[in-house]
Coordinates of C-alpha atoms in Angstrom, one line a residue:
Chain A
M1 CA -147.3 22.0 -116.8
E2 CA -148.5 22.0 -120.4
I3 CA -151.4 23.5 -122.3
K4 CA -153.2 21.0 -124.5
Y5 CA -153.9 22.4 -128.0
T6 CA -156.4 19.7 -128.8
I7 CA -160.2 19.4 -129.0
Q8 CA -159.9 17.3 -125.8
G9 CA -157.9 20.1 -124.1
L10 CA -160.4 22.8 -125.3
L11 CA -163.3 20.9 -123.8
V12 CA -161.5 20.6 -120.4
Y13 CA -160.7 24.3 -120.4
L14 CA -164.2 25.3 -121.3
T15 CA -165.6 23.1 -118.4
I16 CA -163.1 24.7 -116.0
A17 CA -164.1 28.2 -117.2
A18 CA -167.8 27.4 -116.9
Y19 CA -167.4 26.0 -113.4
L20 CA -165.4 29.1 -112.3
L21 CA -167.9 31.4 -113.8
A22 CA -170.7 29.6 -112.2
F23 CA -168.9 29.9 -108.8
V24 CA -168.3 33.6 -109.2
T25 CA -171.9 34.2 -110.3
T26 CA -173.3 32.3 -107.4
V27 CA -171.0 34.1 -104.9
L28 CA -172.2 37.4 -106.4
R29 CA -175.8 36.3 -105.4
R30 CA -177.1 35.3 -108.9
P31 CA -177.8 31.7 -108.0
K32 CA -180.1 30.9 -110.9
I33 CA -177.6 32.1 -113.5
G34 CA -174.9 30.3 -111.6
H35 CA -176.9 27.1 -111.7
A36 CA -177.5 27.4 -115.4
I37 CA -173.7 27.9 -116.1
Y38 CA -172.9 25.0 -113.8
L39 CA -175.3 22.8 -115.8
L40 CA -173.6 24.0 -119.0
G41 CA -170.2 23.2 -117.5
F42 CA -171.5 19.7 -116.7
A43 CA -172.8 19.3 -120.3
I44 CA -169.4 20.2 -121.6
A45 CA -167.7 17.8 -119.2
V46 CA -170.0 15.0 -120.5
C47 CA -169.0 15.9 -124.0
A48 CA -165.3 15.8 -123.0
I49 CA -165.8 12.3 -121.6
G50 CA -167.8 11.2 -124.6
Y51 CA -165.1 12.6 -126.9
R52 CA -162.4 10.8 -125.0
W53 CA -164.4 7.5 -125.0
Y54 CA -164.7 7.7 -128.8
H55 CA -161.1 8.6 -129.2
V56 CA -159.5 5.8 -127.0
R57 CA -162.2 3.2 -127.8
H58 CA -162.6 2.0 -124.2
V59 CA -164.2 3.4 -121.0
P60 CA -162.0 6.4 -120.2
L61 CA -161.0 5.4 -116.7
Q62 CA -157.5 4.0 -117.4
N63 CA -155.1 6.7 -116.2
L64 CA -155.1 9.8 -114.0
F65 CA -156.0 12.1 -116.9
E66 CA -159.2 10.1 -117.6
V67 CA -160.0 9.6 -113.9
F68 CA -159.8 13.3 -113.2
L69 CA -161.9 14.0 -116.3
C70 CA -164.6 11.8 -114.8
L71 CA -164.2 13.4 -111.3
G72 CA -165.0 16.7 -113.0
M73 CA -168.6 15.5 -113.6
I74 CA -169.5 16.5 -110.0
Y75 CA -172.9 18.1 -110.9
P76 CA -175.2 15.1 -110.4
V77 CA -173.7 14.4 -106.9
S78 CA -174.0 18.1 -106.0
L79 CA -177.7 18.0 -107.1
F80 CA -178.3 14.8 -105.2
C81 CA -176.8 16.1 -102.0
R82 CA -178.7 19.4 -102.3
R83 CA -182.1 17.9 -103.1
V84 CA -182.1 14.5 -101.4
L85 CA -179.7 14.9 -98.5
R86 CA -180.4 18.6 -97.9
V87 CA -176.7 19.3 -97.7
G88 CA -175.2 22.7 -98.7
G89 CA -171.9 23.5 -100.3
Y90 CA -173.4 23.9 -103.8
S91 CA -171.1 26.8 -104.8
A92 CA -168.1 25.0 -103.3
D93 CA -168.9 22.0 -105.6
M94 CA -168.4 24.3 -108.6
L95 CA -165.0 25.3 -107.3
I96 CA -164.1 21.6 -106.5
G97 CA -165.1 20.7 -110.1
A98 CA -162.7 23.3 -111.5
I99 CA -159.9 22.3 -109.1
V100 CA -160.3 18.6 -110.0
L101 CA -160.2 19.4 -113.7
F102 CA -157.1 21.6 -113.4
P103 CA -154.5 18.7 -113.3
A104 CA -156.4 17.0 -116.2
G105 CA -156.0 20.2 -118.2
F106 CA -152.5 21.2 -117.3
V107 CA -150.6 18.4 -115.6
F108 CA -151.5 14.8 -116.7
N109 CA -150.5 13.3 -120.0
A110 CA -153.5 12.9 -122.3
E111 CA -151.8 10.5 -124.8
P112 CA -154.3 7.8 -125.6
Q113 CA -153.2 4.3 -124.4
Q114 CA -154.4 0.9 -125.3
L115 CA -155.6 -1.3 -122.5
P116 CA -153.1 -3.7 -121.1
P117 CA -154.4 -7.3 -120.8
A118 CA -154.9 -6.9 -117.0
L119 CA -157.4 -4.1 -117.6
Q120 CA -159.5 -6.0 -120.1
S121 CA -162.1 -7.1 -117.6
W122 CA -165.8 -6.4 -117.0
L123 CA -164.7 -5.3 -113.5
F124 CA -162.6 -2.4 -114.8
S125 CA -165.5 0.1 -115.3
P126 CA -167.5 -0.7 -112.1
H127 CA -164.5 -0.9 -109.9
V128 CA -163.1 2.5 -110.9
A129 CA -166.5 4.2 -111.4
V130 CA -167.7 3.2 -107.9
Y131 CA -164.5 4.5 -106.4
M132 CA -164.8 7.8 -108.3
F133 CA -168.3 8.3 -107.0
S134 CA -167.3 7.5 -103.5
Y135 CA -164.4 9.9 -103.7
I136 CA -166.7 12.7 -104.8
F137 CA -169.0 12.0 -101.9
M138 CA -166.2 11.8 -99.4
A139 CA -164.7 15.1 -100.8
K140 CA -168.1 16.7 -100.2
A141 CA -168.3 15.2 -96.7
S142 CA -164.8 16.6 -95.8
F143 CA -165.9 20.0 -97.1
Q144 CA -168.8 19.8 -94.6
A145 CA -166.4 18.7 -91.9
I146 CA -164.2 21.7 -92.6
C147 CA -167.3 23.9 -92.4
Q148 CA -168.1 22.3 -89.0
L149 CA -164.5 23.0 -87.8
A150 CA -164.8 26.6 -89.1
G151 CA -168.1 27.1 -87.3
K152 CA -170.0 27.8 -90.6
N153 CA -173.7 26.9 -90.3
P154 CA -176.3 27.2 -93.0
K155 CA -178.4 30.3 -92.9
P156 CA -181.8 30.0 -91.2
G157 CA -184.4 29.6 -94.0
E158 CA -182.1 27.6 -96.2
N159 CA -183.6 24.3 -95.0
L160 CA -180.2 22.6 -94.9
L161 CA -178.6 20.2 -92.4
P162 CA -176.0 21.5 -90.0
P163 CA -172.4 20.6 -91.1
E164 CA -171.9 17.8 -88.5
Q165 CA -175.1 16.0 -89.5
A166 CA -174.5 16.8 -93.2
T167 CA -171.0 15.2 -93.0
Y168 CA -172.5 12.0 -91.5
S169 CA -175.3 11.8 -94.1
I170 CA -172.8 12.1 -97.0
V171 CA -170.4 9.6 -95.5
C172 CA -173.3 7.2 -95.1
V173 CA -173.9 7.5 -98.9
G174 CA -170.2 7.3 -99.8
F175 CA -169.1 4.4 -97.5
P176 CA -171.0 1.6 -99.2
L177 CA -169.5 2.8 -102.5
L178 CA -166.0 2.8 -100.9
T179 CA -166.7 -0.8 -99.6
L180 CA -168.0 -1.9 -103.0
G181 CA -164.9 -0.4 -104.7
L182 CA -162.6 -2.2 -102.3
I183 CA -164.3 -5.5 -102.7
L184 CA -164.7 -5.3 -106.5
G185 CA -160.9 -4.5 -106.7
S186 CA -160.1 -7.5 -104.5
Y187 CA -162.3 -9.8 -106.6
W188 CA -160.7 -8.4 -109.8
G189 CA -157.2 -8.9 -108.2
K190 CA -158.1 -12.6 -107.7
Q191 CA -159.2 -12.9 -111.4
A192 CA -156.2 -11.1 -112.8
W193 CA -153.2 -11.8 -110.5
G194 CA -154.3 -14.8 -108.5
D195 CA -154.6 -13.0 -105.1
Y196 CA -157.6 -11.3 -103.7
W197 CA -155.2 -9.3 -101.5
G198 CA -151.7 -8.6 -102.8
W199 CA -150.4 -6.3 -100.1
D200 CA -149.7 -3.7 -102.8
P201 CA -149.1 -0.1 -101.5
K202 CA -152.3 1.1 -103.3
E203 CA -154.3 -1.7 -101.8
L204 CA -153.0 -0.9 -98.3
W205 CA -153.7 2.8 -98.7
S206 CA -157.3 2.1 -99.9
L207 CA -157.7 -0.2 -96.9
A208 CA -156.4 2.5 -94.6
S209 CA -158.9 5.0 -96.1
W210 CA -161.8 2.5 -95.6
L211 CA -160.7 1.9 -92.0
V212 CA -160.5 5.6 -91.2
F213 CA -164.2 5.9 -92.1
L214 CA -164.9 2.7 -90.2
G215 CA -163.2 4.3 -87.2
Y216 CA -165.4 7.5 -87.7
F217 CA -168.6 5.4 -87.5
H218 CA -167.4 3.6 -84.3
F219 CA -166.3 6.9 -82.7
R220 CA -169.6 8.6 -83.7
Y221 CA -171.6 5.6 -82.4
M222 CA -169.8 5.9 -79.0
F223 CA -170.0 9.7 -78.5
G224 CA -172.7 10.8 -81.0
K225 CA -172.4 14.6 -81.5
K226 CA -170.6 15.2 -78.1
H227 CA -167.2 15.7 -79.9
P228 CA -168.2 17.2 -83.3
R229 CA -164.6 18.5 -83.9
I230 CA -163.1 15.0 -83.5
N231 CA -165.9 13.6 -85.8
S232 CA -164.9 16.1 -88.4
L233 CA -161.2 15.3 -88.0
W234 CA -161.9 11.6 -88.7
V235 CA -163.6 12.5 -92.0
I236 CA -160.8 14.9 -93.0
A237 CA -158.2 12.2 -92.2
G238 CA -160.2 9.8 -94.4
M239 CA -160.1 12.2 -97.3
A240 CA -156.4 12.7 -96.8
A241 CA -155.9 8.9 -97.1
I242 CA -158.1 8.9 -100.2
I243 CA -156.0 11.6 -101.8
I244 CA -152.8 9.7 -101.0
T245 CA -154.4 6.5 -102.4
L246 CA -155.4 8.3 -105.6
L247 CA -152.4 10.4 -106.3
W248 CA -149.3 9.8 -104.3
V249 CA -149.1 6.0 -104.8
N250 CA -149.7 6.4 -108.6
L251 CA -147.3 9.3 -109.1
S252 CA -144.5 8.5 -106.7
R253 CA -141.8 6.1 -107.7
L254 CA -141.3 5.4 -104.0
F255 CA -144.1 2.8 -104.0
P256 CA -144.0 0.8 -107.2
G257 CA -146.7 -1.8 -107.3
L258 CA -149.3 -3.7 -109.3
H259 CA -151.2 -0.4 -109.9
S260 CA -148.3 1.5 -111.3
Y261 CA -149.7 1.3 -114.9
A262 CA -152.3 3.9 -113.9
S263 CA -149.7 6.6 -113.5
Chain B
M1 CA -174.3 2.1 -72.9
H2 CA -173.4 -0.7 -70.6
K3 CA -169.8 -0.7 -69.4
Y4 CA -168.7 -3.9 -71.0
R5 CA -170.3 -3.0 -74.3
R6 CA -168.5 0.4 -74.1
T7 CA -165.2 -1.5 -73.5
I8 CA -165.8 -3.7 -76.6
I9 CA -166.4 -0.7 -78.8
W10 CA -163.3 1.0 -77.3
L11 CA -161.2 -2.1 -78.0
G12 CA -162.7 -2.2 -81.5
L13 CA -161.7 1.4 -82.1
V14 CA -158.2 0.7 -80.8
L15 CA -157.8 -2.3 -83.1
I16 CA -159.1 -0.2 -86.1
I17 CA -156.5 2.5 -85.4
V18 CA -153.8 -0.1 -85.0
L19 CA -154.7 -1.6 -88.4
I20 CA -154.7 1.9 -90.0
V21 CA -151.2 2.5 -88.7
L22 CA -150.0 -1.0 -89.8
S23 CA -151.5 -0.5 -93.3
I24 CA -149.8 2.8 -93.8
Y25 CA -146.5 1.2 -92.6
G26 CA -147.1 -1.8 -94.9
A27 CA -147.5 0.6 -97.9
F28 CA -144.0 2.0 -97.3
I29 CA -142.3 -1.4 -97.3
G30 CA -143.5 -2.8 -100.6
A31 CA -145.9 -5.6 -101.4
E32 CA -143.4 -8.5 -100.6
G33 CA -142.3 -6.9 -97.3
A34 CA -145.9 -6.2 -96.4
E35 CA -147.0 -9.8 -97.1
Q36 CA -144.2 -11.1 -94.8
F37 CA -144.9 -8.5 -92.2
F38 CA -148.7 -9.2 -92.0
N39 CA -148.0 -12.9 -91.7
Q40 CA -145.6 -12.7 -88.7
P41 CA -146.7 -14.3 -85.4
P42 CA -147.5 -11.0 -83.6
L43 CA -149.8 -10.0 -86.5
V44 CA -151.4 -13.5 -86.4
V45 CA -152.2 -12.6 -82.7
Y46 CA -153.6 -9.3 -83.9
W47 CA -155.9 -11.0 -86.6
T48 CA -157.1 -13.5 -84.1
A49 CA -157.8 -10.8 -81.5
L50 CA -159.7 -8.8 -84.2
A51 CA -161.8 -11.8 -85.2
T52 CA -162.5 -12.7 -81.6
L53 CA -163.5 -9.2 -80.7
L54 CA -165.9 -9.1 -83.7
I55 CA -167.5 -12.4 -82.5
V56 CA -167.7 -11.2 -78.9
G57 CA -169.2 -7.9 -80.2
I58 CA -171.9 -9.7 -82.2
A59 CA -172.8 -11.7 -79.1
A60 CA -172.8 -8.8 -76.7
F61 CA -174.8 -6.3 -78.8
R62 CA -178.1 -8.0 -79.0
R63 CA -179.4 -5.0 -80.8
L64 CA -177.6 -6.2 -83.9
L65 CA -180.2 -8.9 -84.3
H66 CA -182.8 -6.2 -85.0
M67 CA -180.4 -4.5 -87.5
P68 CA -179.7 -7.1 -90.2
G69 CA -177.5 -4.7 -92.2
L70 CA -175.2 -4.0 -89.3
L71 CA -175.2 -7.7 -88.3
M72 CA -174.2 -8.7 -91.9
I73 CA -171.4 -6.2 -92.0
H74 CA -169.9 -7.6 -88.8
V75 CA -170.4 -11.3 -89.7
G76 CA -169.0 -10.5 -93.2
C77 CA -165.8 -9.1 -91.6
V78 CA -165.5 -12.3 -89.4
L79 CA -165.9 -14.5 -92.5
I80 CA -163.2 -12.5 -94.5
L81 CA -160.8 -12.8 -91.6
A82 CA -161.6 -16.5 -91.1
G83 CA -161.2 -17.3 -94.8
G84 CA -158.1 -15.2 -95.1
M85 CA -156.5 -17.0 -92.1
W86 CA -157.6 -20.4 -93.3
G87 CA -156.0 -19.8 -96.8
S88 CA -152.8 -18.2 -95.4
R89 CA -149.4 -19.8 -95.1
G90 CA -150.1 -20.6 -91.4
G91 CA -153.6 -21.9 -92.3
H92 CA -152.1 -24.4 -94.8
Y93 CA -149.5 -25.4 -92.3
F94 CA -152.1 -26.2 -89.7
Q95 CA -154.3 -28.1 -92.2
K96 CA -151.3 -30.3 -93.0
K97 CA -150.5 -30.9 -89.3
L98 CA -154.0 -31.4 -88.1
F99 CA -155.8 -33.0 -91.1
G100 CA -153.0 -34.2 -93.3
I101 CA -154.2 -32.0 -96.2
D102 CA -151.0 -31.2 -98.1
K103 CA -152.0 -28.7 -100.7
I104 CA -149.7 -26.4 -102.6
R105 CA -150.6 -22.9 -101.5
K106 CA -149.0 -21.0 -104.3
G107 CA -146.4 -21.9 -106.9
R108 CA -145.5 -21.8 -110.6
M109 CA -145.3 -24.4 -113.4
A110 CA -143.8 -24.2 -116.8
I111 CA -145.3 -26.2 -119.7
Y112 CA -143.9 -26.7 -123.2
E113 CA -146.2 -26.7 -126.2
G114 CA -147.5 -30.2 -126.9
R115 CA -146.4 -31.6 -123.5
S116 CA -148.1 -32.5 -120.2
E117 CA -146.9 -31.4 -116.8
N118 CA -147.9 -31.9 -113.2
H119 CA -144.9 -30.5 -111.3
V120 CA -145.2 -27.2 -109.5
L121 CA -142.5 -25.3 -107.8
P122 CA -144.0 -23.8 -104.7
D123 CA -143.1 -20.2 -103.8
G124 CA -140.1 -20.0 -101.5
S125 CA -139.2 -23.6 -102.1
Q126 CA -136.6 -25.5 -104.2
E127 CA -138.5 -28.8 -104.1
Q128 CA -141.1 -29.5 -106.7
K129 CA -144.5 -30.9 -105.8
E130 CA -146.9 -32.9 -107.9
L131 CA -150.5 -32.1 -108.7
P132 CA -153.0 -35.0 -108.7
F133 CA -153.6 -34.3 -112.4
S134 CA -151.6 -33.0 -115.4
L135 CA -152.0 -30.0 -117.6
K136 CA -151.2 -30.2 -121.3
L137 CA -150.3 -27.0 -123.3
K138 CA -151.8 -27.3 -126.8
D139 CA -150.6 -23.9 -127.9
F140 CA -149.4 -20.6 -126.5
R141 CA -149.8 -17.4 -128.4
L142 CA -149.6 -13.7 -128.0
E143 CA -152.1 -11.3 -129.6
Y144 CA -151.3 -7.7 -130.5
Y145 CA -153.4 -4.6 -131.0
K146 CA -153.7 -3.8 -134.7
P147 CA -152.1 -2.0 -136.3
A148 CA -148.6 -1.9 -134.8
Y149 CA -146.9 1.4 -135.3
L150 CA -143.7 2.9 -136.5
L151 CA -142.3 5.7 -134.5
I152 CA -140.2 8.3 -136.4
Q153 CA -138.2 10.8 -134.5
T154 CA -136.1 13.6 -136.0
R155 CA -133.0 15.0 -134.4
Q156 CA -134.9 18.2 -133.8
G157 CA -137.4 16.3 -131.6
Q158 CA -140.3 16.1 -134.1
R159 CA -142.2 12.8 -133.8
W160 CA -144.6 10.9 -136.0
K161 CA -146.5 7.8 -135.0
V162 CA -147.6 6.0 -138.1
P163 CA -149.6 2.7 -138.4
A164 CA -147.3 -0.1 -139.6
E165 CA -149.4 -1.3 -142.6
A166 CA -147.6 -2.6 -145.6
G167 CA -147.9 -0.5 -148.8
K168 CA -148.7 2.7 -146.9
E169 CA -146.6 5.8 -147.6
F170 CA -146.2 8.8 -145.3
P171 CA -144.9 12.3 -146.3
L172 CA -142.7 13.8 -143.5
G173 CA -142.5 17.3 -144.9
N174 CA -140.3 19.0 -147.5
D175 CA -137.0 18.5 -145.5
A176 CA -137.5 14.9 -144.6
G177 CA -139.0 13.2 -147.6
T178 CA -141.3 10.2 -147.4
I179 CA -141.4 6.8 -145.7
K180 CA -143.1 3.7 -147.2
I181 CA -143.7 0.5 -145.2
V182 CA -142.9 -2.3 -147.6
K183 CA -143.4 -5.4 -145.6
S184 CA -143.7 -6.7 -142.0
Y185 CA -142.0 -9.8 -140.7
E186 CA -142.8 -12.1 -137.8
N187 CA -139.4 -13.8 -137.7
L188 CA -137.0 -12.0 -140.0
K189 CA -133.9 -13.9 -141.1
I190 CA -131.3 -13.1 -143.7
G191 CA -130.5 -15.7 -146.3
I192 CA -128.3 -15.7 -149.4
E193 CA -129.9 -15.7 -152.9
E194 CA -127.8 -15.5 -156.0
G195 CA -124.8 -14.3 -153.9
K196 CA -126.9 -11.5 -152.4
S197 CA -128.3 -11.2 -148.9
A198 CA -132.1 -11.6 -148.9
P199 CA -134.5 -11.2 -146.0
F200 CA -137.2 -13.8 -145.5
D201 CA -139.9 -14.7 -142.9
D202 CA -138.7 -17.9 -141.2
P203 CA -141.6 -20.2 -140.3
S204 CA -139.5 -22.3 -137.8
P205 CA -139.8 -21.5 -134.0
G206 CA -138.5 -18.1 -133.1
S207 CA -139.5 -14.5 -133.1
N208 CA -137.8 -11.5 -134.7
P209 CA -140.6 -9.0 -135.6
A210 CA -139.4 -6.4 -138.1
L211 CA -140.5 -3.9 -140.7
E212 CA -139.0 -3.3 -144.1
V213 CA -139.1 0.4 -144.7
Q214 CA -138.3 2.4 -147.8
V215 CA -137.0 6.0 -147.2
T216 CA -137.2 8.5 -150.1
E217 CA -135.1 11.6 -149.5
P218 CA -136.3 15.0 -150.8
G219 CA -133.7 14.7 -153.6
G220 CA -135.2 11.4 -154.8
Q221 CA -132.6 8.9 -153.4
I222 CA -134.2 5.7 -152.2
S223 CA -132.8 3.5 -149.4
T224 CA -134.2 0.4 -147.6
Q225 CA -134.0 0.0 -143.8
Y226 CA -135.1 -2.8 -141.5
V227 CA -136.6 -1.8 -138.2
F228 CA -136.7 -4.4 -135.5
E229 CA -139.0 -4.6 -132.6
R230 CA -136.5 -6.1 -130.2
F231 CA -133.3 -4.4 -131.3
P232 CA -132.7 -0.6 -131.5
G233 CA -130.6 -0.9 -134.7
H234 CA -127.7 1.3 -135.7
S235 CA -127.9 5.0 -136.0
H236 CA -125.5 7.1 -138.0
N237 CA -124.6 10.8 -137.8
Q238 CA -125.9 11.4 -141.2
D239 CA -129.4 9.9 -140.4
K240 CA -132.1 12.5 -140.4
F241 CA -134.3 10.5 -138.2
S242 CA -134.5 7.4 -136.1
L243 CA -137.1 4.6 -136.5
S244 CA -138.5 2.2 -134.0
Y245 CA -141.1 -0.5 -134.4
H246 CA -143.7 -1.0 -131.6
R247 CA -146.4 -3.6 -131.1
V248 CA -148.7 -3.5 -128.1
I249 CA -149.7 -6.9 -126.6
S250 CA -153.4 -7.3 -126.2
D251 CA -153.5 -10.8 -124.8
Y252 CA -151.5 -13.8 -123.7
I253 CA -153.3 -17.1 -124.3
S254 CA -152.4 -20.6 -123.2
E255 CA -154.6 -23.3 -124.7
L256 CA -154.7 -25.9 -121.9
Q257 CA -156.2 -29.4 -121.3
I258 CA -156.5 -31.1 -118.0
I259 CA -155.5 -34.8 -118.2
E260 CA -156.6 -37.2 -115.5
D261 CA -156.0 -41.0 -115.9
D262 CA -154.9 -40.4 -119.6
K263 CA -158.2 -38.7 -120.4
V264 CA -158.9 -35.1 -121.2
V265 CA -161.4 -34.0 -118.4
A266 CA -161.4 -30.3 -119.0
A267 CA -160.1 -27.7 -121.5
K268 CA -159.8 -23.9 -121.3
D269 CA -157.9 -21.1 -122.9
V270 CA -156.2 -19.4 -120.0
E271 CA -155.8 -15.6 -120.4
V272 CA -155.2 -12.7 -118.0
N273 CA -158.5 -12.2 -116.1
H274 CA -159.7 -15.7 -117.2
P275 CA -158.0 -18.3 -115.0
L276 CA -158.7 -22.1 -115.1
R277 CA -160.3 -23.6 -112.0
F278 CA -159.8 -27.3 -111.4
G279 CA -159.3 -29.7 -108.5
G280 CA -159.1 -27.0 -105.8
Y281 CA -156.6 -24.9 -107.7
H282 CA -156.7 -21.9 -109.9
F283 CA -154.3 -21.5 -112.8
Y284 CA -153.2 -18.1 -114.0
Q285 CA -151.3 -16.9 -117.0
S286 CA -148.1 -15.7 -115.4
S287 CA -145.2 -15.6 -117.9
Y288 CA -144.0 -17.1 -121.2
D289 CA -141.0 -17.9 -123.3
D290 CA -140.4 -14.4 -124.8
K291 CA -137.7 -15.6 -127.2
A292 CA -139.5 -18.3 -129.1
G293 CA -142.9 -18.6 -127.5
Q294 CA -142.4 -22.3 -126.9
Y295 CA -143.6 -22.6 -123.3
T296 CA -145.9 -20.9 -120.9
V297 CA -145.6 -20.2 -117.1
L298 CA -148.7 -20.6 -115.0
Q299 CA -149.2 -19.4 -111.5
V300 CA -150.9 -22.1 -109.4
V301 CA -153.0 -21.0 -106.4
S302 CA -154.9 -23.1 -103.9
D303 CA -158.5 -22.0 -103.4
T304 CA -158.5 -22.9 -99.7
G305 CA -160.6 -20.4 -97.7
L306 CA -161.5 -18.4 -100.9
Y307 CA -165.2 -19.0 -100.9
V308 CA -165.5 -18.1 -97.2
V309 CA -163.8 -14.8 -98.1
Y310 CA -166.2 -14.3 -101.0
A311 CA -169.2 -15.1 -98.7
G312 CA -167.8 -12.4 -96.4
Y313 CA -167.6 -9.9 -99.3
W314 CA -171.2 -10.5 -100.2
M315 CA -172.4 -10.0 -96.6
L316 CA -170.3 -6.9 -96.1
C317 CA -171.5 -5.3 -99.3
I318 CA -175.2 -6.2 -98.9
G319 CA -175.0 -5.3 -95.2
A320 CA -173.5 -1.8 -95.9
I321 CA -176.0 -1.1 -98.7
W322 CA -178.9 -2.2 -96.7
H323 CA -177.9 -0.4 -93.5
M324 CA -176.9 2.9 -95.0
W325 CA -179.2 3.1 -98.1
L326 CA -182.0 0.7 -98.5
R327 CA -183.5 0.7 -95.0
H328 CA -183.8 4.5 -95.1
I329 CA -185.4 4.4 -98.5
F330 CA -187.9 1.8 -97.4
S331 CA -188.7 3.6 -94.2
K332 CA -189.4 6.8 -96.3
F333 CA -191.8 4.8 -98.5
K334 CA -193.5 3.4 -95.5
V335 CA -194.0 6.8 -93.9
K336 CA -195.4 8.1 -97.3
S337 CA -197.8 5.2 -97.7
T338 CA -199.1 5.5 -94.1

């Protein structure tokens, strides 16, 4: 664990502080102030990304530091879920934003790197960006699934979906993005390495996460809301597979593969 | 739900769970092991069962015809499986047995600069095969990010990363003095001039990138050092710091021509992410002569089944986006307009 005494580090720490403050303020029943601080945190996160982009001279999605920096821009997804999907968990999003930025601030190496030839492709940004968006949606879905398991329902008057329904709605938004990420990655693999499917550990984990959500849809089609707890467990299992895809395969030396450059 | 439809969905769910377990297992055995594992006969049975169940499911669930998105997702999956199986090792074997199509599935070929080549060494084979056309390598070159850099490290762990630009001087503090980059070489050789050794850039084939560096100590003593990219160099106890020269490759480029009946029928610079497509094969930049840059190694891959897989990808994507996003958006607009 290291503290980054740089402008980049300062921007990350300010975002974390703003998200945490927004969370505390919202929990203390000052939602309007909480929202304003959350928005401020998002603005700082955008500045952090912009600064990084300028600094490294390519879309900052190359390594885990940059990816987690992007994951920290959770605010638009949070707003979309609240306004369009009528899904709660707004204050939890602030906490998720801070948790996601923590490894970027204290764990991952922020040394700028030049893009290796394999990453110099028009597919680099859409492939990673689409995956990042889908991961944020799936993280929100699994939070709703945990709420369902814990028996937490929105308060009457809040005009929000119950957790089981909310989980399904968010997975329906995230799944096409997950599919698109998988397919763009496969097409890119063909362009760069000659195979649209290389049986690489990261590819197999990403296939496993996609399949878990596919299983969720089939199970829910069969039983509907009859077994809400099992429905929720499917989604949580899918999120676990995503975390392994994102972190373990990149960080662990147990599974060296074509994607190891991202560590 | 009708009993047999329920059975199909149950079977589908079981096959999905089996594939999840197999994928996780495959992730633990590495890419090569996983490729072998997923091409074994029991797994071929599994893939066939999955494709068959999808087709049976599409036929059994008539409701799918009224849900174009869901139909496209399932047809897309069938196409991906079919294309994948058709382009697999087993698929190529059957095409050879049934239709006499003897295509190289995957292999490698090395081509020297200025020469033509049509021999490919297929993966897992010792016997070379011939392509129905030749490839000529006009030139192979590496491109580097500019500027390269010189890494200076003191014994106390202090580090400086300075751009390797000739003529530039860098102060390293009161205790360490200054460093000046005098000249950079692509292929440094040492010759003898007037009885003294003299470095020069050799234009003949070969590669020995190096930097000539002038170190000025705090007391004013000046010494010259040569820092090589490929060799760590000698370090002495009295040295205050160690120097290393780094260049980052930005691209590998093979300038290729396709020769058919002694005529150039196509030409392309093959780079990573920019393969050459010709005659049912794709050619990828795979490796090169890292000592002298005299030859390139290309990966040759057959395109059998590829476009069926791509059609499946399109259908899967469009189907998922339509079914989960667009139809809801359109139905909302419809409700609003009525």
